[in-house]
Coordinates of C-alpha atoms and ligand atoms in Angstrom, one line a residue:
X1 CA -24.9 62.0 51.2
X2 CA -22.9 65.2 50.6
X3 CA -24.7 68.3 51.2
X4 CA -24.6 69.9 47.7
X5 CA -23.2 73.6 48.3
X6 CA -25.0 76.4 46.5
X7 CA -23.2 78.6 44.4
X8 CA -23.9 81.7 46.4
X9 CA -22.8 79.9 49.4
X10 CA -19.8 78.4 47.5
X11 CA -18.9 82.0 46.2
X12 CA -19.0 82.9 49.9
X13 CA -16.6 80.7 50.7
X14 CA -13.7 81.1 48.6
X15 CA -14.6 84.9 49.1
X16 CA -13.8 84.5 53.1
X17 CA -10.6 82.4 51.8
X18 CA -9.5 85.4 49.8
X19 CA -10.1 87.3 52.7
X20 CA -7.8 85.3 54.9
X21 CA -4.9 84.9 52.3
X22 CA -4.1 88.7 52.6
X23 CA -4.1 88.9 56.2
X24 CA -2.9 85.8 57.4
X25 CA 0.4 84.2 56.1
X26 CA -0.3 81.4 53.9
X27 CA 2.0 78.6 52.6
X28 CA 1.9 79.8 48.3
X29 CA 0.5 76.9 46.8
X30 CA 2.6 77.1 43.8
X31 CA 5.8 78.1 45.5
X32 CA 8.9 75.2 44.8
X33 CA 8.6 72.6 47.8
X34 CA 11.1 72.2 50.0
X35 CA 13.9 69.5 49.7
X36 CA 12.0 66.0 50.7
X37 CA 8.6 67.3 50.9
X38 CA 6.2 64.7 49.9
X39 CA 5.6 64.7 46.1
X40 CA 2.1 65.8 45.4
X41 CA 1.7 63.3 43.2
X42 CA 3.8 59.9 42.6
X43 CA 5.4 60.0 39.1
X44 CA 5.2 57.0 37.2
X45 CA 7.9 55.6 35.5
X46 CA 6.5 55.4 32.2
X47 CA 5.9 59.6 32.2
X48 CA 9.5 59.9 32.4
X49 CA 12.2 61.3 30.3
X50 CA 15.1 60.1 29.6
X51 CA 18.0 60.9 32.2
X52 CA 20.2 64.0 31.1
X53 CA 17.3 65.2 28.8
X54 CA 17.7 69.1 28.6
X55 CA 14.7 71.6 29.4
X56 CA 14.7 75.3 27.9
X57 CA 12.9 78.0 27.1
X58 CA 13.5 80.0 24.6
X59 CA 13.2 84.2 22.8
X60 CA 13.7 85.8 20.1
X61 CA 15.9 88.9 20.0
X62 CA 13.5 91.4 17.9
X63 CA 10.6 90.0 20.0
X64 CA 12.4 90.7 23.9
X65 CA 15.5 92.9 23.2
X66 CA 14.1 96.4 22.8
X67 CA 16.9 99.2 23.3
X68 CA 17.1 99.5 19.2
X69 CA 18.9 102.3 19.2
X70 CA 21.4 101.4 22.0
X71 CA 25.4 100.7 21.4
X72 CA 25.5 101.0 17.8
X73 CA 22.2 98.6 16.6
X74 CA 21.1 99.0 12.6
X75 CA 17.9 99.6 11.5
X76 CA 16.4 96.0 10.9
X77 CA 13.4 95.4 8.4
X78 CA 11.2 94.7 11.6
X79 CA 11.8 98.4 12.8
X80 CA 10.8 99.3 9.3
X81 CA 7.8 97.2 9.0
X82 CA 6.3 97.4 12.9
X83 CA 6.8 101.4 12.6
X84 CA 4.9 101.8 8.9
X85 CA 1.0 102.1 10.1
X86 CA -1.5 99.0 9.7
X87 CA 1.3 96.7 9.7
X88 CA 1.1 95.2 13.3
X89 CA -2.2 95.2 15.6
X90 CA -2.3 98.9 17.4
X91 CA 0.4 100.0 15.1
X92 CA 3.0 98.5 18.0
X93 CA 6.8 97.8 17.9
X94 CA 9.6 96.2 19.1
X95 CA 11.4 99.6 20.3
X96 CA 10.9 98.7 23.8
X97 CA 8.9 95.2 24.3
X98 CA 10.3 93.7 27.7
X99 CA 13.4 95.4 27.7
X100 CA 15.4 92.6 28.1
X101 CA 18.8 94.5 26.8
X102 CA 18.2 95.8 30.2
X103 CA 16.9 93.5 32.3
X104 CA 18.7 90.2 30.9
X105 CA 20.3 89.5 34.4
X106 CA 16.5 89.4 36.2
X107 CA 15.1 87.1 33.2
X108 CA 18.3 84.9 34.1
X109 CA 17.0 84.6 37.3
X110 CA 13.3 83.6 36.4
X111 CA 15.4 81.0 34.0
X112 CA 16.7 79.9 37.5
X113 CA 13.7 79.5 39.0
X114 CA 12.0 77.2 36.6
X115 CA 15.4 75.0 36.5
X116 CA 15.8 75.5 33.1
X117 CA 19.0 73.7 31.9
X118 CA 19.5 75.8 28.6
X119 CA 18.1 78.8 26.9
X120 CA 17.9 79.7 23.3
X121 CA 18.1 83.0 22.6
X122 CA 18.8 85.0 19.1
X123 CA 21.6 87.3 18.3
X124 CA 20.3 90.1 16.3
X125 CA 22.3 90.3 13.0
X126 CA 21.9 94.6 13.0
X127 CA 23.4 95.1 16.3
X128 CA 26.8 92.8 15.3
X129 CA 27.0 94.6 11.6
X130 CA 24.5 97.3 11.3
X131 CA 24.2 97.1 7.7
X132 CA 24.5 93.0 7.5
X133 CA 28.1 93.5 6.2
X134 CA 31.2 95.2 5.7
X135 CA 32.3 96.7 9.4
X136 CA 31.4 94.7 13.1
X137 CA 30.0 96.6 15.7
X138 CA 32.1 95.0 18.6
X139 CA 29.6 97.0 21.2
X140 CA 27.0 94.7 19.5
X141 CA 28.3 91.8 20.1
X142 CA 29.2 92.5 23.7
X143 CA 26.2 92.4 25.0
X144 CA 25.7 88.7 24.2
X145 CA 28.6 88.2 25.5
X146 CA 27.6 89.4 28.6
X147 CA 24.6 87.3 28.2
X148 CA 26.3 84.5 27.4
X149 CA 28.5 85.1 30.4
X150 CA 25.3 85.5 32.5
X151 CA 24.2 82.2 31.8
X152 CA 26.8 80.2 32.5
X153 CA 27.7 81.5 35.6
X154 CA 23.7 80.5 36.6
X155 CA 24.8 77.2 35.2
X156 CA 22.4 77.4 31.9
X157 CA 23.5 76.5 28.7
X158 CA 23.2 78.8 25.8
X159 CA 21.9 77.9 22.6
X160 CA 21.8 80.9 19.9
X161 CA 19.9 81.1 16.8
X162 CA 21.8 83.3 14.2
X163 CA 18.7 84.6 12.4
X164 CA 15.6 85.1 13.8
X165 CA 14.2 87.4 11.1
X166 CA 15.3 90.9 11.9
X167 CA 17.3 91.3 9.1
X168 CA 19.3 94.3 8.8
X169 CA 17.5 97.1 6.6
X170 CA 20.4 97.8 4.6
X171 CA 20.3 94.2 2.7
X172 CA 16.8 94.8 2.1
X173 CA 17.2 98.1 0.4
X174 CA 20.7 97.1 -1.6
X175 CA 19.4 93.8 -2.7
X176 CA 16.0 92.9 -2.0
X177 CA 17.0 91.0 1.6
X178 CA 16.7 87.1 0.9
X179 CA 15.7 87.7 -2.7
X180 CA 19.8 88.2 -3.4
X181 CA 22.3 85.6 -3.3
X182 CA 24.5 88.4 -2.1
X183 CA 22.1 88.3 1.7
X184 CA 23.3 84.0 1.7
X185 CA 26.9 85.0 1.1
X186 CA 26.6 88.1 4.2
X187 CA 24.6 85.6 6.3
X188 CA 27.3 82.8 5.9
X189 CA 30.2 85.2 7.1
X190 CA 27.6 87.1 9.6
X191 CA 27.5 83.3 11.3
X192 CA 31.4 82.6 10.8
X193 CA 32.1 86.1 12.5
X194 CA 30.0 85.2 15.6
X195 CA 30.6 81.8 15.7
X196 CA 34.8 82.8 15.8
X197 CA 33.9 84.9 18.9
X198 CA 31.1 83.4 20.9
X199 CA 32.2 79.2 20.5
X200 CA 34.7 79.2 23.3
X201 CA 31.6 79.2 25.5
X202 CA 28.4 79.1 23.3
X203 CA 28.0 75.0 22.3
X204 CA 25.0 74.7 20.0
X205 CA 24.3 77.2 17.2
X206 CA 21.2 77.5 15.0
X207 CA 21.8 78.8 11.8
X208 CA 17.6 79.9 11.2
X209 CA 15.1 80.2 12.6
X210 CA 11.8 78.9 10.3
X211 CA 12.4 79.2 6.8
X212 CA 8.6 78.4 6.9
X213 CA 7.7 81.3 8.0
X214 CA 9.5 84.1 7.3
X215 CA 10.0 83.4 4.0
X216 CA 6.4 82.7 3.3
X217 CA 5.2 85.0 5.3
X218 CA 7.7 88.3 4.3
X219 CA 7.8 87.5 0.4
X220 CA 4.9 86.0 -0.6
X221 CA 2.0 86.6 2.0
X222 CA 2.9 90.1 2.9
X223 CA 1.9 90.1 6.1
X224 CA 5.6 89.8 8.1
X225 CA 8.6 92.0 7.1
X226 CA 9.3 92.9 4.5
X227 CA 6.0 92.9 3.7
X228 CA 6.6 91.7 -0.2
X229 CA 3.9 89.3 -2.5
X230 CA 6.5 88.5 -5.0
X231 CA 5.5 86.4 -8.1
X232 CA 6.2 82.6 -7.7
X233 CA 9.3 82.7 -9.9
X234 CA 10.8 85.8 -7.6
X235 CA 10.1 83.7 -4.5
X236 CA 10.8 80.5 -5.3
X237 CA 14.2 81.8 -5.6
X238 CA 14.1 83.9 -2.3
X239 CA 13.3 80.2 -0.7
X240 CA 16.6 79.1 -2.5
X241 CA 18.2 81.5 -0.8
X242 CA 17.9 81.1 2.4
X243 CA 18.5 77.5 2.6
X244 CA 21.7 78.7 0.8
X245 CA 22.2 81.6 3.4
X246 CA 21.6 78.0 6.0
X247 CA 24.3 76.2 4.3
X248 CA 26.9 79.0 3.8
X249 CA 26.4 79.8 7.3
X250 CA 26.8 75.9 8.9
X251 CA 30.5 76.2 6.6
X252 CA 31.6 79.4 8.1
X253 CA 30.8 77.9 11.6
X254 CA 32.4 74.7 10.9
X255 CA 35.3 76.6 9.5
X256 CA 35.9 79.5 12.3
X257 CA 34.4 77.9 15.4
X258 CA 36.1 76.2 17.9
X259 CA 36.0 72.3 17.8
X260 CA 33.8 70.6 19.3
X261 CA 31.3 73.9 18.1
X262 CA 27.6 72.0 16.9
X263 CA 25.5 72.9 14.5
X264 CA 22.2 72.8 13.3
X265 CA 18.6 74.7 12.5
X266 CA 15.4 75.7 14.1
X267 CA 12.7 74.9 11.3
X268 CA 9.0 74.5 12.0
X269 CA 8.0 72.1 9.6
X270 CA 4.6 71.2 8.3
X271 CA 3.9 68.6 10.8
X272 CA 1.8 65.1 9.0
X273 CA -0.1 63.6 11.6
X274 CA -1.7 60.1 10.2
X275 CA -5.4 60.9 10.8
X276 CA -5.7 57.8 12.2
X277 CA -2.5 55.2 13.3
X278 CA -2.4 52.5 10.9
X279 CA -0.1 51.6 8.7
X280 CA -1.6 53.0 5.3
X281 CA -2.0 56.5 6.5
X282 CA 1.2 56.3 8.3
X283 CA 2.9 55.7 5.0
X284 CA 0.9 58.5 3.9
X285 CA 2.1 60.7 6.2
X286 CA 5.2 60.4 5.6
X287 CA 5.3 60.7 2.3
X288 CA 3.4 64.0 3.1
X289 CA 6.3 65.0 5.4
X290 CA 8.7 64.8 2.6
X291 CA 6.6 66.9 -0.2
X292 CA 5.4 69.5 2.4
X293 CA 8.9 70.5 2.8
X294 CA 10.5 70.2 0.2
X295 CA 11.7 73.9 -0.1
X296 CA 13.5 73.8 3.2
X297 CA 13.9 70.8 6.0
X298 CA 13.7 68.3 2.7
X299 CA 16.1 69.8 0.8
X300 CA 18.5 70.5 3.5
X301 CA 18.6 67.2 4.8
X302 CA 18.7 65.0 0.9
X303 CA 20.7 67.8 -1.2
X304 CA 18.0 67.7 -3.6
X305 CA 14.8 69.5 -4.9
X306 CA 11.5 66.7 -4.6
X307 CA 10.4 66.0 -7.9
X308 CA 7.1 66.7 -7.5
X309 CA 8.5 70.2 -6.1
X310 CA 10.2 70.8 -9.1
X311 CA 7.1 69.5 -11.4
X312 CA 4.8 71.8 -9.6
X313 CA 6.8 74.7 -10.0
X314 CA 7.8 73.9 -13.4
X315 CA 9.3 77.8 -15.2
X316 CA 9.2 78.9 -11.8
X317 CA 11.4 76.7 -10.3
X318 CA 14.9 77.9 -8.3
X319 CA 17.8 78.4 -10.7
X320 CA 20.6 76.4 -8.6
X321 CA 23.6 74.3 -9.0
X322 CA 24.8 71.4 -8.3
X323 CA 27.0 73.3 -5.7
X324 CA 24.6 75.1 -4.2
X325 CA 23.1 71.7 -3.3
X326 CA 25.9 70.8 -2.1
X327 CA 26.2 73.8 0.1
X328 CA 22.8 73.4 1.5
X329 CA 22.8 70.0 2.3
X330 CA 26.0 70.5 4.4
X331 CA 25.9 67.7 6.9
X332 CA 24.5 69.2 10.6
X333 CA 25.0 67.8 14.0
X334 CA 21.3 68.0 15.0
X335 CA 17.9 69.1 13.7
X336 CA 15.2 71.8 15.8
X337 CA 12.0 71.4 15.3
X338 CA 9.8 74.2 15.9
X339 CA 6.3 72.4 16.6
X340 CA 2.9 73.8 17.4
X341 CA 0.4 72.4 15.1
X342 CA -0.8 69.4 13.9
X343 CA -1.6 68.7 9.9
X344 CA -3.8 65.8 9.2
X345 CA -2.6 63.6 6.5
X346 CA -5.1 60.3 5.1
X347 CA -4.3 58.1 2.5
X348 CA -5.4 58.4 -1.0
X349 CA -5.4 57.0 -4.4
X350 CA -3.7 59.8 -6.0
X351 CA -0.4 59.7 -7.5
X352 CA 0.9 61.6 -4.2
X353 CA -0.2 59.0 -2.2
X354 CA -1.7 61.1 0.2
X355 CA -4.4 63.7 1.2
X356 CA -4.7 66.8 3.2
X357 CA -7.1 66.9 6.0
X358 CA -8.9 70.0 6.4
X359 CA -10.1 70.6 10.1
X360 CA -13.6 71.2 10.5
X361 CA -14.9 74.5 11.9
X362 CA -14.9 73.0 15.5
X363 CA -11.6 71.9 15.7
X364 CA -10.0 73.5 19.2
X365 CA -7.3 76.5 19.1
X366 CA -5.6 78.2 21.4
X367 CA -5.5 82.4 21.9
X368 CA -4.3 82.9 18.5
X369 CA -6.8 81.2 16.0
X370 CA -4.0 79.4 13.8
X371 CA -2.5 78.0 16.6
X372 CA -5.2 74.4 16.4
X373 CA -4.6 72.0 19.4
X374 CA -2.9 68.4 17.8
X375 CA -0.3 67.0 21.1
X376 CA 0.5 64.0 19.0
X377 CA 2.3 67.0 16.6
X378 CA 4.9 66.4 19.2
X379 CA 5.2 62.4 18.8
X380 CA 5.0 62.7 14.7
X381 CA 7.3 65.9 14.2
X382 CA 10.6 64.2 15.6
X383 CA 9.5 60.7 14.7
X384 CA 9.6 61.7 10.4
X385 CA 12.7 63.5 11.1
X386 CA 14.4 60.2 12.8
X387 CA 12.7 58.0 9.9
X388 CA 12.6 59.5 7.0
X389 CA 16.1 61.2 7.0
X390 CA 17.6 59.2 9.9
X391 CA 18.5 62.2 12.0
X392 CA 20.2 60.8 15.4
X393 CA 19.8 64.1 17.7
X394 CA 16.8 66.3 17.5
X395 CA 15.8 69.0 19.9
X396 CA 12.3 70.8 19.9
X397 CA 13.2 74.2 19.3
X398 CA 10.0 76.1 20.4
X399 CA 6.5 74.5 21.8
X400 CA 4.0 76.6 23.7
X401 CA 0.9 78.4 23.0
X402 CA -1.1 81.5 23.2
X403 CA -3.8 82.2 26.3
X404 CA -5.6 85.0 27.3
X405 CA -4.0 85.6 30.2
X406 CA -5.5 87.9 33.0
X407 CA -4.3 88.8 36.2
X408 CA -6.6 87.3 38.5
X409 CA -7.6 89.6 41.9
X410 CA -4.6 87.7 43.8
X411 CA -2.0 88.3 41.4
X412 CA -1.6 85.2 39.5
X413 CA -2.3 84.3 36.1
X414 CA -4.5 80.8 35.9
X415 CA -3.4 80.0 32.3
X416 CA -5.2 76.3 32.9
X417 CA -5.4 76.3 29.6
X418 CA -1.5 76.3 28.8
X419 CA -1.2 73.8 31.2
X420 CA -3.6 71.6 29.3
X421 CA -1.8 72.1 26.0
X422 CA 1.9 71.6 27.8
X423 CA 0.7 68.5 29.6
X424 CA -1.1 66.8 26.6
X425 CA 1.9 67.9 24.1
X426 CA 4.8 66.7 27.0
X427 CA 2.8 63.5 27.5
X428 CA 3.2 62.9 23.4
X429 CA 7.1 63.9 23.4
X430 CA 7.3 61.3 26.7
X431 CA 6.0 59.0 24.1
X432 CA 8.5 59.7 20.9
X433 CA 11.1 59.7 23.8
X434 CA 10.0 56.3 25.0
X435 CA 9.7 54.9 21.6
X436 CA 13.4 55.1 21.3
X437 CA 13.2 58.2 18.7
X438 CA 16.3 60.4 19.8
X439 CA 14.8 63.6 21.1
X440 CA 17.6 65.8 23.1
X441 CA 16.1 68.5 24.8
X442 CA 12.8 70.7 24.3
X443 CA 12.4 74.6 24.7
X444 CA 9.5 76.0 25.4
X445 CA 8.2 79.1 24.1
X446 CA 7.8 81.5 25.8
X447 CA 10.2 82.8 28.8
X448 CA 7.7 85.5 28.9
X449 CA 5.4 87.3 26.9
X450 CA 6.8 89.3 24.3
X451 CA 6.3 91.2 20.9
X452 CA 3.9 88.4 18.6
X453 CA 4.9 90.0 15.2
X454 CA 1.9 90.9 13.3
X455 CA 0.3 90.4 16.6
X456 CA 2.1 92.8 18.2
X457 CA 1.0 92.6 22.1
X458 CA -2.0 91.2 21.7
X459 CA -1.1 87.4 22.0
X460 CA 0.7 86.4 25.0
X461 CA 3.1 83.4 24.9
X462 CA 4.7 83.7 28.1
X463 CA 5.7 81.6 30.7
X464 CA 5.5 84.7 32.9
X465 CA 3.4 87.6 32.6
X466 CA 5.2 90.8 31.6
X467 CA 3.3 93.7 32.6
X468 CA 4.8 96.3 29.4
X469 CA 3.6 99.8 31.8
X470 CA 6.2 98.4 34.2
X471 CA 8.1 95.5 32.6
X472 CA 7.2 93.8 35.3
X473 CA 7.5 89.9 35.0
X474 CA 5.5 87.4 37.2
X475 CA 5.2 83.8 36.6
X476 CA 1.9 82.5 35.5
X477 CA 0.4 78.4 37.0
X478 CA 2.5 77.4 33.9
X479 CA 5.5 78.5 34.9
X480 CA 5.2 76.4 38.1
X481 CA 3.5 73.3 35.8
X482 CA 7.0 74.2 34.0
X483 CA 9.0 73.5 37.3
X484 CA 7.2 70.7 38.3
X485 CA 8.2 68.8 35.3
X486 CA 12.1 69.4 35.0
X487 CA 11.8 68.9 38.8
X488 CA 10.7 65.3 37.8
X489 CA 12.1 65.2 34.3
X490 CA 8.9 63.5 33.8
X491 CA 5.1 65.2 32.7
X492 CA 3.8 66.4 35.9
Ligands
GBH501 C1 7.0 80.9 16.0 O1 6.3 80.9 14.8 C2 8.1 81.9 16.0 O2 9.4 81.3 15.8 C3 8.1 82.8 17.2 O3 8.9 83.9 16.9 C4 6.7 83.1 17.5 O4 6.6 84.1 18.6 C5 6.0 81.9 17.9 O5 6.1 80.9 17.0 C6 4.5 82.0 18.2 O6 3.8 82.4 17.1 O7 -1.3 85.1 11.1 O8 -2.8 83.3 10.7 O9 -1.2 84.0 9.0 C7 5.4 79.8 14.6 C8 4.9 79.8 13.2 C9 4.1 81.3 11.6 C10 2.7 80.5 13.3 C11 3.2 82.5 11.3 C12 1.8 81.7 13.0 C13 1.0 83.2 11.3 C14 -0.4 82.7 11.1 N1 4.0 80.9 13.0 N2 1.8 82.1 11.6 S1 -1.5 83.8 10.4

């Protein structure tokens, strides 16, 4: 029988180990493993990804950048918002966060590190025209091309998002930011500018990033920049708008980039999980997947408004055209997927067919309290978008989660828990992958921890830790869970 240790004598132990580990050299644990060391684990087949499948990670350029006054940047309606008081937790901003303007060349290197094949990153609209039109601020633009630069000489490939909400000040002030047509029609030639100047090296644009939450969020709820509750009327058309800006923007690429340039969007849909797998609530689901976005990924991808959209919003519904629809369905080369969250979706006897599942009180979340743990999110997200609208490339644009993250006495971060959620959401993409659905690549978010919007600093997404008194960066377990698995190409 095993003699059961006591937990004073246990503590004892692992204190004496701690002991040795700083004066005696120790082989890190979590350091890469040498070229033919033995596998800690044998990976089976069936956790494997297909060959060529591409691992990122991915930032946003309000969130990282800082240095918002440097080389010419505008005001964007994130510097507005962050710096009016109450707006963000502790009143904090993006004027600094990890100072990546600076320090892009070391975060290249922590890309090498975790073998990341691609990064997305975002190209802040303000620094490239300051007031979102009208003259370019070629000192802008260089530094992404130094970026860009940067990461392919470390073999990664770039992937930029166009808009990743900092819009620049001025369109909010002239116009009313998205609620003009006159911010789609600066957006599309915004896109077509950058596109002219960055596609002899940068691939794979995303025209935006989450329709479904900026636009909610910064027009209606309030609580993201602009900070606006417009009435349903005002903001159904603001919606209309920025699938338009989407549209304009994927014919400006298509029209000024290089050939060969691809295109397509980062949109974090409302993802319909069947609350249980059998046919009837499968259905269900994704009929949900249709309705619940029908002001963005639906209408982008069929050219047309759902009915029931239209019906629900009835006086309030988007003035358009039939051109406009045209513009915004403008065919793409590939959809993102931003995908955190599951949504539960039953069957039901209504005329909708379907039913909203609210979680109970106990359901699991991660750091940040909307952030509810559903991995299959990851096998149901890209399988609707393959069904339902026959999509034949699809990349996962963001996964990852929040943790508490803190330091432990030897320097390391024990996010377990992000390990749990990465492993359990991987082990659902293996799945979709497996199942024949065409999923390209995935990018995890985050490279490191950065500025959480509302959140400000206090939700921490990061592959590595970024300590903000010293913008110093050190990866977390994750990061090497992260490593492990592109090692493999397989969940590790
Ligand atoms: C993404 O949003 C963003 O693209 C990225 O910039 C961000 O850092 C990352 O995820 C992590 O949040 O405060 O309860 O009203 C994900 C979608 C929309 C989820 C806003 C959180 C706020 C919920 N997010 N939502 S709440």
């Amino acid at each position: 029988m095993t003699k059961r240790i006591s937990r004073r004598s246990f503590a004892k132990i692992a204190g004496s180990a701690a002991l040795l580990s700083t004066t005696t050299p120790q082989l890190n644990p979590f350091a890469k493993q040498s070229p033919g060391a033995e596998p800690s684990m044998q990976t089976t087949q069936s956790r494997e990804f297909p060959k060529g499948f591409l691992w990122g990670s991915a930032t946003a350029s309000y969130q990282v950048e800082g240095a918002v006054n440097e080389d010419g940047r505008g005001p964007s309606i994130w510097d507005t918002f962050s710096h009016t008081p109450g707006k963000v937790v502790d009143n904090a901003t993006g004027d600094v966060a990890d100072d990546h303007y600076h320090h892009y060349k070391e975060d290249i290197q922590l890309m090498k590190a975790l073998g990341v094949k691609s990064y997305r990153f975002s190209i802040a609209w303000p620094r490239v025209f300051p007031t979102g039109d009208g003259s370019p601020n070629p000192k802008g633009l260089d530094f992404y091309n130094h970026l860009v630069d940067e990461l392919l000489a470390n073999n990664i490939q770039p992937f930029a998002t166009l808009y990743h909400w900092d819009l620049p000040q001025s369109l909010q002030e002239r116009g009313g930011g998205w609620e003009s047509r006159d911010t789609s029609k600066a957006f599309g030639d915004y896109a077509g500018y950058v596109a002219e100047r960055l596609s002899d090296r940068v691939k794979h644009f995303f025209t935006i990033n989450e329709f479904g939450a900026f636009v909610e969020l910064g027009y209606r709820v309030g609580i993201h920049a602009p900070g606006l509750k417009l009435p349903p009327g005002r903001f159904n058309q603001t919606r209309h708008h920025a699938v338009l800006g989407h549209g304009l923007a994927v014919q400006a690429i298509r029209a000024k980039a290089k050939p060969g340039t691809r295109v397509g969007l980062a949109e974090n849909m409302t993802i319909c999980v069947p609350v249980l797998e059998t046919a009837q609530h499968i259905e269900a689901a994704t009929r949900a997947a249709r309705e619940m976005n029908a002001p963005y990924m639906t209408v982008i991808q069929e050219g047309k408004y759902t009915d029931a959209y239209l019906a629900m919003a009835g006086a309030d519904a988007p003035k358009f055209t039939p051109e406009d629809l045209k513009i915004i369905s403008s065919p793409l080369d590939f959809a993102g997927i931003n995908i955190y969250t599951p949504t539960y979706v039953r069957a039901d006897n209504s005329p909708a067919g379907f039913a909203l599942v609210q979680p109970p009180k106990s359901y699991p979340h991660m750091a940040s309290s909307w952030l509810t743990i559903g991995p299959e999110a990851l096998y149901w997200g890209p399988r609707h978008v393959a069904k339902i609208w026959n999509v034949k490339e699809i990349y996962i644009t963001e996964n990852g989660c929040s943790s508490s993250d803190i330091p432990a006495a030897d320097g390391i971060v024990y996010d377990t828990d992000r390990v749990m959620y990465l492993r359990n959401y991987l082990t659902q993409l293996q799945r979709a992958t497996a199942d024949g659905i065409p999923v390209k690549g995935y990018f995890l978010w985050s490279l490191m921890d950065n500025f959480e919007w509302a959140d400000g600093y206090t939700n921490r997404f990061g592959l590595h830790y970024v300590d903000y008194a010293t913008q110093k960066r050190t990866p977390k377990l994750s990061a090497s869970f992260y490593r492990e698995v592109i090692a493999r190409n397989a969940v590790a």
